[in-house]
Amino acid sequence: MKNSYRFFENRECEYYPCHKGIDHLNCLFCYCPLYSRKHCPGTHTWIEKDGVAIKNCTDCTFPHEPENYPVIMEFLKHPEK
């Protein structure tokens, strides 16, 4: 897949690949824009630290899968209520 406005793969990054098991890792959303949302389409868990629930996206590959670009863009168009 070639780099474009919907996909960017940075194989030069010192952290590449940040997730295993993806043939074409989309680095466009390196930091997931949905992290702050309580409900998102990715696979996250919640951990507790000092009585505070923290979203753990360590094993989530959703923002890095090229086919999920349109889904993320739809989420960004609508603020969470």
Coordinates of N, CA and C in Angstrom, one line a residue:
M1 N 0.9 -1.2 0.0 CA 0.0 0.0 0.0 C 0.9 1.2 0.0
K2 N 0.6 2.2 -0.9 CA 1.5 3.4 -0.9 C 1.0 4.5 0.0
N3 N 1.9 5.3 0.5 CA 1.6 6.4 1.4 C 0.7 7.4 0.7
S4 N -0.3 7.8 1.5 CA -1.3 8.8 0.9 C -1.9 9.5 2.1
Y5 N -3.0 10.3 1.9 CA -3.6 11.0 3.0 C -4.4 10.0 3.9
R6 N -4.6 8.8 3.5 CA -5.4 7.8 4.3 C -4.4 6.8 4.9
F7 N -3.2 6.7 4.4 CA -2.3 5.7 4.9 C -0.9 6.2 4.9
F8 N -0.1 6.0 6.0 CA 1.3 6.3 6.0 C 2.0 5.3 6.8
E9 N 3.0 4.7 6.3 CA 3.8 3.7 7.0 C 5.2 4.2 7.1
N10 N 5.7 4.3 8.3 CA 7.0 4.8 8.6 C 7.9 3.7 9.1
R11 N 8.5 3.0 8.2 CA 9.4 1.9 8.6 C 10.7 2.3 9.2
E12 N 11.0 3.6 9.1 CA 12.2 4.2 9.7 C 12.0 4.5 11.2
C13 N 10.8 4.5 11.7 CA 10.5 4.8 13.1 C 11.2 3.8 14.0
E14 N 11.8 4.3 15.1 CA 12.5 3.4 16.0 C 11.6 2.5 16.7
Y15 N 10.2 2.7 16.7 CA 9.3 1.9 17.4 C 8.6 0.9 16.4
Y16 N 8.9 1.0 15.1 CA 8.2 0.2 14.1 C 8.8 -1.2 14.2
P17 N 7.9 -2.2 14.2 CA 6.5 -2.2 14.3 C 6.1 -2.1 15.7
C18 N 5.1 -1.2 16.0 CA 4.6 -1.1 17.4 C 3.6 -2.2 17.7
H19 N 3.1 -2.9 16.7 CA 2.2 -4.0 16.9 C 2.6 -5.1 16.0
K20 N 2.5 -6.3 16.4 CA 2.8 -7.5 15.6 C 1.5 -8.0 14.9
G21 N 1.7 -8.7 13.8 CA 0.6 -9.4 13.1 C -0.1 -8.5 12.1
I22 N 0.4 -7.4 11.7 CA -0.2 -6.5 10.7 C 0.8 -6.4 9.5
D23 N 0.3 -6.8 8.3 CA 1.2 -6.7 7.2 C 1.5 -5.3 6.8
H24 N 0.5 -4.4 6.8 CA 0.7 -3.0 6.4 C 0.2 -2.2 7.6
L25 N 1.2 -1.7 8.4 CA 0.8 -0.9 9.6 C 0.7 0.6 9.3
N26 N -0.5 1.1 9.5 CA -0.8 2.5 9.2 C -0.4 3.3 10.4
C27 N 0.7 4.1 10.1 CA 1.2 5.0 11.2 C 0.5 6.3 11.3
L28 N -0.4 6.6 10.4 CA -1.1 7.9 10.4 C -1.7 8.2 11.7
F29 N -2.3 7.2 12.4 CA -2.8 7.4 13.7 C -1.9 6.8 14.8
C30 N -0.7 7.1 14.7 CA 0.3 6.6 15.7 C -0.2 6.7 17.1
Y31 N -0.7 7.9 17.4 CA -1.4 8.2 18.7 C -2.9 8.2 18.4
C32 N -3.6 7.2 18.9 CA -5.0 7.1 18.5 C -5.8 8.3 18.8
P33 N -6.6 8.9 17.9 CA -7.4 10.0 18.2 C -8.7 9.6 18.9
L34 N -8.9 8.3 19.1 CA -10.1 7.8 19.9 C -9.7 7.4 21.3
Y35 N -8.5 7.6 21.7 CA -8.1 7.2 23.1 C -8.9 7.9 24.2
S36 N -9.2 9.1 24.0 CA -10.0 9.8 25.1 C -11.5 9.4 25.1
R37 N -11.9 8.7 24.2 CA -13.3 8.3 24.1 C -13.6 7.1 25.0
K38 N -14.6 7.1 25.7 CA -15.0 6.0 26.6 C -15.4 4.8 25.7
H39 N -16.1 5.1 24.6 CA -16.6 4.0 23.7 C -15.9 4.3 22.4
C40 N -15.2 3.3 21.9 CA -14.5 3.3 20.6 C -14.6 1.9 20.0
P41 N -14.4 1.8 18.7 CA -14.5 0.6 18.0 C -13.3 -0.4 18.2
G42 N -12.3 0.1 18.8 CA -11.1 -0.7 19.1 C -11.3 -1.7 20.2
T43 N -10.3 -2.5 20.4 CA -10.3 -3.5 21.5 C -9.4 -3.0 22.6
H44 N -10.0 -2.5 23.6 CA -9.2 -2.0 24.8 C -9.7 -2.7 26.0
T45 N -9.0 -2.5 27.0 CA -9.4 -3.0 28.4 C -9.2 -1.9 29.3
W46 N -9.7 -2.1 30.5 CA -9.6 -1.1 31.6 C -8.7 -1.7 32.7
I47 N -7.8 -0.9 33.1 CA -7.0 -1.3 34.3 C -7.2 -0.3 35.4
E48 N -6.9 -0.7 36.6 CA -7.1 0.3 37.7 C -5.8 0.5 38.3
K49 N -5.5 1.8 38.6 CA -4.3 2.2 39.2 C -4.6 3.3 40.2
D50 N -4.3 3.0 41.5 CA -4.6 3.9 42.6 C -6.0 4.4 42.6
G51 N -7.0 3.4 42.3 CA -8.4 3.7 42.3 C -8.9 4.4 41.1
V52 N -8.1 4.6 40.1 CA -8.5 5.3 38.9 C -8.5 4.3 37.7
A53 N -9.6 4.3 36.9 CA -9.7 3.5 35.7 C -8.9 4.1 34.6
I54 N -8.0 3.3 34.0 CA -7.2 3.8 32.9 C -7.5 2.9 31.6
K55 N -7.7 3.5 30.5 CA -7.9 2.8 29.3 C -6.6 2.2 28.8
N56 N -6.5 0.9 28.5 CA -5.3 0.2 28.1 C -5.5 -0.2 26.7
C57 N -4.8 0.4 25.7 CA -5.0 0.1 24.3 C -3.8 -0.7 23.8
T58 N -3.0 -1.3 24.7 CA -1.7 -1.9 24.3 C -1.9 -2.9 23.2
D59 N -3.0 -3.7 23.2 CA -3.2 -4.8 22.2 C -4.1 -4.4 21.1
C60 N -4.5 -3.1 21.0 CA -5.5 -2.7 20.0 C -4.7 -2.3 18.7
T61 N -5.1 -2.8 17.6 CA -4.5 -2.5 16.3 C -5.5 -1.7 15.4
F62 N -6.7 -1.4 15.9 CA -7.7 -0.8 15.1 C -7.2 0.5 14.3
P63 N -6.6 1.5 15.0 CA -6.2 2.6 14.2 C -5.1 2.4 13.2
H64 N -4.4 1.3 13.3 CA -3.3 0.9 12.5 C -3.7 0.1 11.3
E65 N -4.9 -0.4 11.2 CA -5.4 -1.2 10.1 C -5.9 -0.2 9.0
P66 N -5.3 -0.3 7.8 CA -5.7 0.7 6.8 C -7.2 0.8 6.5
E67 N -7.9 -0.3 6.5 CA -9.3 -0.3 6.2 C -10.2 0.5 7.2
N68 N -9.6 0.8 8.4 CA -10.4 1.5 9.4 C -10.3 3.0 9.3
Y69 N -9.6 3.6 8.4 CA -9.5 5.0 8.2 C -10.9 5.7 8.2
P70 N -11.9 5.2 7.3 CA -13.2 5.9 7.2 C -14.0 5.8 8.5
V71 N -13.8 4.7 9.3 CA -14.5 4.5 10.6 C -14.0 5.6 11.6
I72 N -12.7 5.7 11.6 CA -12.1 6.7 12.5 C -12.6 8.1 12.2
M73 N -12.6 8.4 10.9 CA -13.0 9.8 10.4 C -14.5 10.0 10.8
E74 N -15.3 9.0 10.7 CA -16.7 9.2 11.1 C -16.8 9.5 12.6
F75 N -16.1 8.8 13.4 CA -16.0 9.0 14.9 C -15.6 10.4 15.2
L76 N -14.6 10.9 14.5 CA -14.1 12.3 14.7 C -15.1 13.4 14.3
K77 N -16.0 13.1 13.4 CA -17.0 14.0 13.0 C -18.1 14.3 14.1
H78 N -18.2 13.3 15.0 CA -19.3 13.3 16.0 C -18.7 13.3 17.4
P79 N -18.8 14.4 18.1 CA -18.3 14.4 19.5 C -19.1 13.4 20.4
E80 N -18.3 12.7 21.3 CA -19.0 11.8 22.2 C -19.9 12.5 23.2
K81 N -21.0 12.0 23.4 CA -22.0 12.6 24.3 C -21.9 12.1 25.7

